[in-house]
Amino acid sequence: MKKLPLHWQILLGMVLGIAVGLIASNIGGEKAVRDWISPFGAIFINLLKLIALPLILASLIKGVSDLRDMSTLSQMGGRTILLYLFTTVVAITLGLLLVNIVDPGHLLSPETRESLMTTYGVDAEKSIQAAAEQQGKGPLQPLVDLVPDNIFAAATNNRNMLQVIFFAILFGIGIVLIPDEKSRTIKAFFDGFNEVILKIIDLIMLAAPYGVFALLAGLIVDFPSIDMLYALLGYGLTVVVGLGILLLLFYPTLVRVITGRSFSFFFKGISPAQLLAFSTSSSAATLPVTMERVEEHLGVDEEVASFVLPIGATINMDGTSLYQAVAAVFIAQALNIDLTIGQQLGIVLTALLASIGAAAVPGAGMVMLVIVLAQAGIPEAGLALIFAIDRPLDMLRTVTNITSDASVSMIVAKSLGKLNDPKEKKWDDNYPPIDDTNEDA
Ligand code: ASP
């Protein structure tokens, strides 16, 4: 019997998880779900996060040390950063356009506004405090933060991914610059290390359908009430429509025009990673799968994917930046604050920086939103207005974030002549993914 392709298995897991969550909520079984199902979701996310750091280290060192000269690295780096900035600015501009057209803040009744402010005031205060640590630092602090003073200390915290990336690139460059006979052993070591990590990811992915089942069942029992969703419908829909335009139109069109790959090829390749991003709300936790899909199914050469994707997971967050733009203007509208064009242009810049600075973990975008609000002169306490439906929007913006990374990696690969021809199925030669016996048939 043919095995169900991975994305269908994951989708089935999600549907069953939602069903179990809904049933449990209706029969008062929330505690049972929290006690007996949610922990498996947590274990699954932990496994993914566990492998993310070694994966970045192994694949980046291998990727960079495989380069024959430094000019490819600088070309790849330049194009990656430019494309990431470009897609993020497009996302923010789209968000600002939509929120000004729909004007969701004025759809919120004064009573709902008051009740949201009282219910979520305390939660909002916590995010404001978390953001306070980021504020008040000099403009060059992000550059200083990029360079670790101790690699072992950096590697002990998943939030320091950029520092680990910095070290891995430096290490890779060191390998390229020493004589061949000296580098042979260390290159072979990282080659093997990388293969082991990829195999572990294959193993973890065997559990993906069960993992997302547990995650979604747990999420549903803690989901905001339908009343909340309804009260914030205008705002929620504005974000969803914006993310939808990016996901269904902007990225596939960009990929189609520049690389010639069809919409269906793109979605078929990336969909398991998208489903996982939706279930985990974390680009970092999804990274191992994004890398596997992009290399094995979208034809991006390992050299490019291992460089572009880890950086993208940490700094390229189009979904987050679009959401921050919409949320900031929505809060201003709801509090009857008129924003000038200058202030809105300021939002483009701060949302760009805030999305780059946001960690690739659940809810990070909302913490960084505080900085956008502060810069635009919007009261940070207004965060309470959007708290209720942040999680579902987080799930969708994470899908957008990783899809953008995947698109950019295809474009960079194409520009460097490193996008493999799907007909040759080069990427199936190395190690056939365990799940896809019939997927590409
Ligand atoms: N959860 C998002 C991510 O990991 C970040 C955010 O917008 O909160 O990409």
Coordinates of C-alpha atoms and ligand atoms in Angstrom, one line a residue:
M1 CA 0.0 0.0 0.0
K2 CA 1.3 3.4 -0.9
K3 CA 2.1 5.7 2.0
L4 CA 0.2 8.9 2.4
P5 CA 2.5 11.9 1.5
L6 CA 3.9 13.8 4.4
H7 CA 1.8 16.9 4.0
W8 CA -1.4 14.9 4.0
Q9 CA -0.3 13.1 7.1
I10 CA 0.5 16.4 8.9
L11 CA -2.8 17.9 7.6
L12 CA -4.7 14.8 9.0
G13 CA -2.9 15.3 12.3
M14 CA -4.0 18.9 12.4
V15 CA -7.6 18.2 11.6
L16 CA -7.8 15.4 14.2
G17 CA -6.0 17.7 16.8
I18 CA -8.6 20.5 16.1
A19 CA -11.4 18.0 16.4
V20 CA -10.2 16.5 19.7
G21 CA -9.6 20.0 21.0
L22 CA -13.1 21.1 20.1
I23 CA -14.7 18.0 21.6
A24 CA -12.7 18.4 24.8
S25 CA -13.7 22.0 25.1
N26 CA -17.3 21.1 24.8
I27 CA -17.3 18.2 27.3
G28 CA -15.1 20.0 29.9
G29 CA -12.0 17.8 29.0
E30 CA -9.6 20.8 28.8
K31 CA -7.5 19.6 31.7
A32 CA -7.2 16.1 30.3
V33 CA -5.9 17.6 27.0
R34 CA -3.4 19.8 28.8
D35 CA -2.2 17.0 31.0
W36 CA -2.1 14.1 28.6
I37 CA -1.9 15.4 25.0
S38 CA -0.1 18.8 25.1
P39 CA 3.1 17.4 26.6
F40 CA 3.7 15.4 23.4
G41 CA 3.4 18.7 21.4
A42 CA 6.0 20.2 23.7
I43 CA 8.3 17.3 23.2
F44 CA 7.9 17.6 19.4
I45 CA 8.8 21.3 19.5
N46 CA 11.7 20.6 21.8
L47 CA 13.1 18.0 19.4
L48 CA 12.9 20.5 16.5
K49 CA 14.6 23.2 18.5
L50 CA 17.1 20.8 19.8
I51 CA 18.3 20.0 16.3
A52 CA 18.1 23.6 15.0
L53 CA 21.4 24.8 16.5
P54 CA 23.6 21.8 15.5
L55 CA 22.0 22.0 12.1
I56 CA 22.9 25.6 11.6
L57 CA 26.4 25.0 12.8
A58 CA 27.0 21.9 10.7
S59 CA 25.3 23.0 7.5
L60 CA 26.7 26.5 7.5
I61 CA 30.3 25.4 8.2
K62 CA 29.9 22.7 5.5
G63 CA 28.2 25.2 3.1
V64 CA 30.8 27.9 3.4
S65 CA 33.8 25.6 3.4
D66 CA 32.6 24.0 0.2
L67 CA 32.8 27.3 -1.6
R68 CA 35.9 27.6 -3.7
D69 CA 36.4 31.3 -3.3
M70 CA 35.2 34.2 -1.2
S71 CA 33.6 36.1 -4.0
T72 CA 30.6 33.6 -4.2
L73 CA 30.1 34.1 -0.4
S74 CA 30.0 37.9 -0.7
Q75 CA 27.7 37.7 -3.8
M76 CA 25.4 35.4 -2.0
G77 CA 25.5 37.5 1.2
G78 CA 24.7 40.7 -0.7
R79 CA 21.9 39.3 -2.7
T80 CA 20.3 37.6 0.3
I81 CA 20.3 40.7 2.5
L82 CA 19.0 42.9 -0.4
L83 CA 16.2 40.5 -1.2
Y84 CA 15.2 40.1 2.5
L85 CA 15.0 43.8 2.8
F86 CA 13.0 44.1 -0.4
T87 CA 10.4 41.5 0.6
T88 CA 10.0 43.0 4.1
V89 CA 9.5 46.5 2.8
V90 CA 6.9 45.2 0.4
A91 CA 5.1 43.4 3.3
I92 CA 5.0 46.5 5.5
T93 CA 3.8 48.8 2.7
L94 CA 1.1 46.3 1.9
G95 CA 0.1 46.2 5.5
L96 CA -0.1 49.9 5.8
L97 CA -2.2 50.2 2.6
L98 CA -4.7 47.6 3.8
V99 CA -5.1 49.0 7.3
N100 CA -5.7 52.5 5.9
I101 CA -8.2 51.3 3.4
V102 CA -10.2 49.0 5.8
D103 CA -9.8 51.2 8.8
P104 CA -10.5 48.4 11.3
G105 CA -9.8 50.5 14.4
H106 CA -13.0 52.5 13.8
L107 CA -15.0 49.2 13.6
L108 CA -14.3 48.5 17.2
S109 CA -17.1 49.7 19.5
P110 CA -16.1 51.8 22.6
E111 CA -17.5 49.1 24.9
T112 CA -15.3 46.3 23.4
R113 CA -12.3 48.6 23.5
E114 CA -12.8 49.2 27.2
S115 CA -13.3 45.6 28.0
L116 CA -10.2 44.5 26.0
M117 CA -8.2 47.2 27.8
T118 CA -9.2 45.9 31.2
T119 CA -9.0 42.2 30.4
Y120 CA -5.6 42.2 28.7
G121 CA -4.0 45.2 30.5
V122 CA -1.8 43.0 32.7
D123 CA -0.6 40.8 29.8
A124 CA 0.2 43.9 27.7
E125 CA 2.3 45.3 30.6
K126 CA 4.4 42.1 30.6
S127 CA 5.2 42.5 26.9
I128 CA 6.0 46.2 27.4
Q129 CA 8.5 45.2 30.2
A130 CA 10.1 42.6 28.0
A131 CA 10.5 45.1 25.2
A132 CA 12.0 47.7 27.6
E133 CA 15.2 45.6 27.6
Q134 CA 15.5 46.1 23.8
Q135 CA 14.9 49.8 24.0
G136 CA 17.3 52.4 25.3
K137 CA 20.2 50.7 23.6
G138 CA 22.4 52.6 21.1
P139 CA 21.7 52.4 17.3
L140 CA 24.7 50.1 16.7
Q141 CA 23.8 47.6 19.5
P142 CA 22.4 45.0 17.1
L143 CA 25.9 44.9 15.4
V144 CA 27.6 44.5 18.7
D145 CA 25.1 41.8 19.6
L146 CA 26.0 39.9 16.4
V147 CA 29.5 39.1 17.6
P148 CA 29.7 36.7 20.5
D149 CA 32.4 37.0 23.1
N150 CA 32.1 33.3 23.9
I151 CA 30.9 30.7 21.4
F152 CA 29.9 28.2 24.0
A153 CA 27.8 30.8 25.9
A154 CA 26.2 31.8 22.6
A155 CA 25.3 28.2 21.8
T156 CA 23.5 27.7 25.0
N157 CA 20.6 29.9 24.1
N158 CA 18.4 29.5 21.0
R159 CA 17.8 33.2 20.9
N160 CA 21.5 33.7 20.0
M161 CA 21.1 32.1 16.6
L162 CA 22.7 35.1 14.8
Q163 CA 25.8 34.8 17.0
V164 CA 26.1 31.1 16.1
I165 CA 25.6 31.9 12.5
F166 CA 28.4 34.5 12.7
F167 CA 30.8 32.0 14.2
A168 CA 29.9 29.3 11.7
I169 CA 30.5 31.6 8.7
L170 CA 33.8 32.7 10.2
F171 CA 34.8 29.1 10.9
G172 CA 33.9 28.1 7.3
I173 CA 35.9 31.0 5.9
G174 CA 38.9 29.8 8.0
I175 CA 38.6 26.3 6.5
V176 CA 38.6 27.7 2.9
L177 CA 41.7 29.8 3.7
I178 CA 43.9 27.0 5.0
P179 CA 45.7 24.6 2.6
D180 CA 43.8 21.6 1.3
E181 CA 45.8 18.9 3.1
K182 CA 45.1 20.6 6.4
S183 CA 41.4 21.2 5.9
R184 CA 40.5 17.7 4.5
T185 CA 39.9 16.1 7.9
I186 CA 37.8 18.9 9.4
K187 CA 35.7 19.1 6.2
A188 CA 35.1 15.4 6.2
F189 CA 34.1 15.7 9.8
F190 CA 31.5 18.4 9.2
D191 CA 30.3 16.6 6.1
G192 CA 29.5 13.5 8.2
F193 CA 28.1 15.6 11.1
N194 CA 25.8 17.3 8.7
E195 CA 24.5 13.9 7.3
V196 CA 23.8 12.7 10.8
I197 CA 21.8 15.8 11.7
L198 CA 19.8 15.4 8.4
K199 CA 19.1 11.8 9.3
I200 CA 17.9 12.8 12.8
I201 CA 15.5 15.3 11.2
D202 CA 14.1 12.5 9.0
L203 CA 13.5 10.6 12.2
I204 CA 11.9 13.5 14.0
M205 CA 9.7 14.1 11.0
L206 CA 8.3 10.6 11.4
A207 CA 6.6 12.0 14.5
A208 CA 5.4 15.2 12.8
P209 CA 1.8 14.1 12.3
Y210 CA 1.5 13.1 16.0
G211 CA 3.3 16.2 17.1
V212 CA 1.0 18.6 15.3
F213 CA -2.0 16.7 16.5
A214 CA -0.9 17.2 20.1
L215 CA 0.0 20.9 19.5
L216 CA -3.3 21.8 17.9
A217 CA -5.4 19.9 20.4
G218 CA -3.6 21.9 23.1
L219 CA -4.0 25.2 21.3
I220 CA -7.7 24.7 20.7
V221 CA -8.6 24.2 24.4
D222 CA -6.8 27.5 25.2
F223 CA -8.2 29.3 22.1
P224 CA -9.7 32.8 22.4
S225 CA -13.5 32.7 22.6
I226 CA -15.5 33.2 19.4
D227 CA -16.8 36.5 20.9
M228 CA -13.3 37.8 20.9
L229 CA -12.6 36.7 17.4
Y230 CA -15.8 38.4 16.3
A231 CA -15.0 41.6 18.1
L232 CA -11.6 41.8 16.5
L233 CA -12.8 40.5 13.1
G234 CA -11.9 43.7 11.1
Y235 CA -8.4 43.8 12.5
G236 CA -7.8 40.0 12.2
L237 CA -9.1 39.9 8.6
T238 CA -6.9 42.8 7.6
V239 CA -3.9 40.9 8.8
V240 CA -5.1 37.7 7.2
V241 CA -5.8 39.3 3.9
G242 CA -2.4 40.9 3.8
L243 CA -0.6 37.6 4.7
G244 CA -2.8 35.8 2.1
I245 CA -1.7 38.2 -0.6
L246 CA 1.9 37.6 0.2
L247 CA 1.6 33.9 0.5
L248 CA -0.7 33.1 -2.4
L249 CA 0.3 35.8 -4.8
F250 CA 3.5 37.7 -4.1
Y251 CA 5.9 34.9 -3.4
P252 CA 4.8 32.3 -5.9
T253 CA 4.7 35.1 -8.6
L254 CA 8.2 36.2 -7.7
V255 CA 9.4 32.6 -7.8
R256 CA 7.5 32.0 -11.1
V257 CA 8.9 35.1 -12.8
I258 CA 12.5 34.8 -11.7
T259 CA 13.0 31.0 -11.6
G260 CA 10.3 29.8 -13.9
R261 CA 9.0 27.3 -11.3
S262 CA 5.2 26.9 -11.2
F263 CA 2.9 27.7 -8.3
S264 CA 2.1 24.0 -7.8
F265 CA 5.7 23.0 -7.8
F266 CA 6.4 25.7 -5.2
F267 CA 3.5 24.8 -2.9
K268 CA 4.0 21.1 -3.2
G269 CA 7.6 21.5 -2.2
I270 CA 7.2 23.9 0.8
S271 CA 3.7 22.9 2.2
P272 CA 4.9 20.5 4.9
A273 CA 7.2 23.2 6.3
Q274 CA 4.2 25.7 6.1
L275 CA 2.0 23.3 8.0
L276 CA 4.6 22.9 10.7
A277 CA 5.2 26.6 10.9
F278 CA 1.4 27.0 11.4
S279 CA 1.4 24.4 14.2
T280 CA 4.5 25.5 16.0
S281 CA 4.4 29.4 15.5
S282 CA 8.2 29.3 15.4
S283 CA 10.4 29.8 12.4
A284 CA 13.4 28.5 14.4
A285 CA 11.6 25.2 15.2
T286 CA 10.5 24.9 11.6
L287 CA 14.0 25.6 10.2
P288 CA 15.2 22.0 10.0
V289 CA 12.2 21.1 7.9
T290 CA 12.3 24.3 5.8
M291 CA 15.9 23.4 4.9
E292 CA 15.1 19.8 4.0
R293 CA 12.1 20.8 1.8
V294 CA 14.0 23.6 0.0
E295 CA 17.0 21.4 -0.7
E296 CA 15.2 18.2 -1.5
H297 CA 12.1 19.4 -3.1
L298 CA 12.6 22.9 -4.5
G299 CA 16.0 22.2 -6.0
V300 CA 18.0 24.8 -4.1
D301 CA 21.7 23.8 -3.9
E302 CA 22.8 22.9 -0.3
E303 CA 25.5 25.6 -0.4
V304 CA 22.8 28.3 -0.9
A305 CA 20.1 26.8 1.4
S306 CA 22.5 26.3 4.3
F307 CA 23.5 30.0 4.1
V308 CA 20.2 31.8 3.2
L309 CA 17.7 29.9 5.3
P310 CA 19.3 30.1 8.8
I311 CA 19.8 33.8 8.3
G312 CA 16.3 34.2 7.0
A313 CA 14.7 32.4 9.9
T314 CA 16.3 34.9 12.3
I315 CA 16.1 38.2 10.4
N316 CA 13.6 37.9 7.5
M317 CA 10.1 38.1 8.9
D318 CA 7.7 39.6 6.4
G319 CA 4.6 38.2 8.1
T320 CA 5.7 39.7 11.4
S321 CA 6.5 43.1 9.9
L322 CA 3.1 43.3 8.0
Y323 CA 1.3 42.4 11.2
Q324 CA 3.2 45.0 13.2
A325 CA 2.3 47.7 10.6
V326 CA -1.4 46.8 10.7
A327 CA -1.5 46.4 14.5
A328 CA 0.2 49.7 15.1
V329 CA -2.2 51.7 12.9
F330 CA -5.2 49.7 14.2
I331 CA -4.3 50.6 17.8
A332 CA -3.9 54.2 16.8
Q333 CA -7.3 54.2 15.0
A334 CA -9.0 52.5 17.9
L335 CA -7.6 55.1 20.3
N336 CA -8.6 57.9 18.0
I337 CA -5.0 59.0 17.3
D338 CA -4.4 60.4 13.8
L339 CA -1.1 59.3 12.3
T340 CA 0.6 61.6 9.8
I341 CA 2.2 60.3 6.7
G342 CA 5.5 61.0 8.3
Q343 CA 4.6 58.8 11.3
Q344 CA 3.4 56.0 9.0
L345 CA 6.7 56.2 7.1
G346 CA 8.4 55.9 10.4
I347 CA 6.5 52.7 11.0
V348 CA 8.0 51.3 7.8
L349 CA 11.5 51.8 9.2
T350 CA 10.7 50.6 12.8
A351 CA 8.7 47.6 11.7
L352 CA 11.6 46.6 9.4
L353 CA 14.0 46.8 12.3
A354 CA 11.6 45.3 14.8
S355 CA 10.9 42.3 12.6
I356 CA 14.7 41.8 12.1
G357 CA 15.2 41.9 15.8
A358 CA 12.2 39.6 16.7
A359 CA 13.3 36.2 17.8
A360 CA 12.0 33.2 15.7
V361 CA 9.7 32.0 18.6
P362 CA 6.0 32.3 19.3
G363 CA 4.8 35.7 20.2
A364 CA 8.1 37.5 19.6
G365 CA 6.5 39.8 17.0
M366 CA 4.1 41.2 19.6
V367 CA 6.9 42.0 22.0
M368 CA 8.8 43.9 19.3
L369 CA 5.6 45.7 18.3
V370 CA 6.0 47.7 21.6
I371 CA 9.0 49.4 20.0
V372 CA 7.1 50.3 16.8
L373 CA 4.3 51.8 19.0
A374 CA 6.7 53.8 21.1
Q375 CA 8.5 55.3 18.0
A376 CA 5.2 56.3 16.4
G377 CA 3.9 57.9 19.7
I378 CA 1.1 55.4 20.1
P379 CA 0.4 54.4 23.8
E380 CA 2.0 51.0 24.4
A381 CA -0.9 50.0 26.7
G382 CA -2.9 49.7 23.4
L383 CA -1.3 46.3 23.0
A384 CA -4.1 45.0 25.2
L385 CA -6.5 45.6 22.3
I386 CA -4.8 42.9 20.1
F387 CA -3.7 40.4 22.7
A388 CA -6.8 38.2 22.4
I389 CA -6.2 37.0 18.9
D390 CA -2.5 37.1 18.7
R391 CA -1.8 33.4 18.7
P392 CA -3.8 32.6 15.5
L393 CA -2.3 35.5 13.8
D394 CA 1.2 34.4 15.0
M395 CA 0.6 31.0 13.4
L396 CA -0.2 32.6 10.0
R397 CA 2.6 35.1 10.1
T398 CA 5.1 32.3 10.9
V399 CA 3.9 30.5 7.7
T400 CA 4.5 33.7 5.8
N401 CA 8.0 34.2 7.3
I402 CA 9.3 30.8 6.3
T403 CA 7.7 31.0 2.9
S404 CA 9.5 34.2 2.2
D405 CA 12.8 32.6 3.3
A406 CA 12.2 29.7 0.9
S407 CA 11.3 32.0 -2.0
V408 CA 14.4 34.1 -1.5
S409 CA 16.6 31.0 -1.3
M410 CA 15.2 29.9 -4.7
I411 CA 15.9 33.3 -6.2
V412 CA 19.4 33.6 -4.8
A413 CA 20.1 30.0 -6.0
K414 CA 18.8 30.9 -9.5
S415 CA 21.0 34.0 -9.7
L416 CA 24.1 32.0 -8.8
G417 CA 23.2 29.1 -11.2
K418 CA 22.6 26.8 -8.2
L419 CA 19.0 26.0 -8.7
N420 CA 18.8 22.4 -9.7
D421 CA 16.6 21.3 -12.6
P422 CA 13.5 19.6 -11.1
K423 CA 13.4 17.1 -14.0
E424 CA 16.9 15.8 -13.1
K425 CA 15.8 15.3 -9.5
K426 CA 19.4 15.9 -8.4
W427 CA 18.3 16.4 -4.9
D428 CA 16.8 12.9 -4.7
D429 CA 20.2 11.3 -5.2
N430 CA 21.7 12.1 -1.8
Y431 CA 19.2 10.7 0.6
P432 CA 15.7 10.0 -0.5
P433 CA 13.3 11.5 2.1
I434 CA 11.6 8.8 4.1
D435 CA 8.1 10.2 3.5
D436 CA 7.9 10.6 -0.2
T437 CA 7.6 7.3 -1.9
N438 CA 4.8 8.6 -4.1
E439 CA 4.9 12.4 -3.6
D440 CA 6.8 13.5 -6.7
A441 CA 5.7 10.6 -8.8
Ligands
ASP1 N1 6.4 33.5 15.6 C1 7.1 34.2 14.6 C2 8.2 33.4 14.0 O1 8.8 32.6 14.6 C3 7.6 35.5 15.1 C4 6.4 36.4 15.5 O2 5.9 37.1 14.6 O3 6.0 36.4 16.6 O4 8.5 33.6 12.8

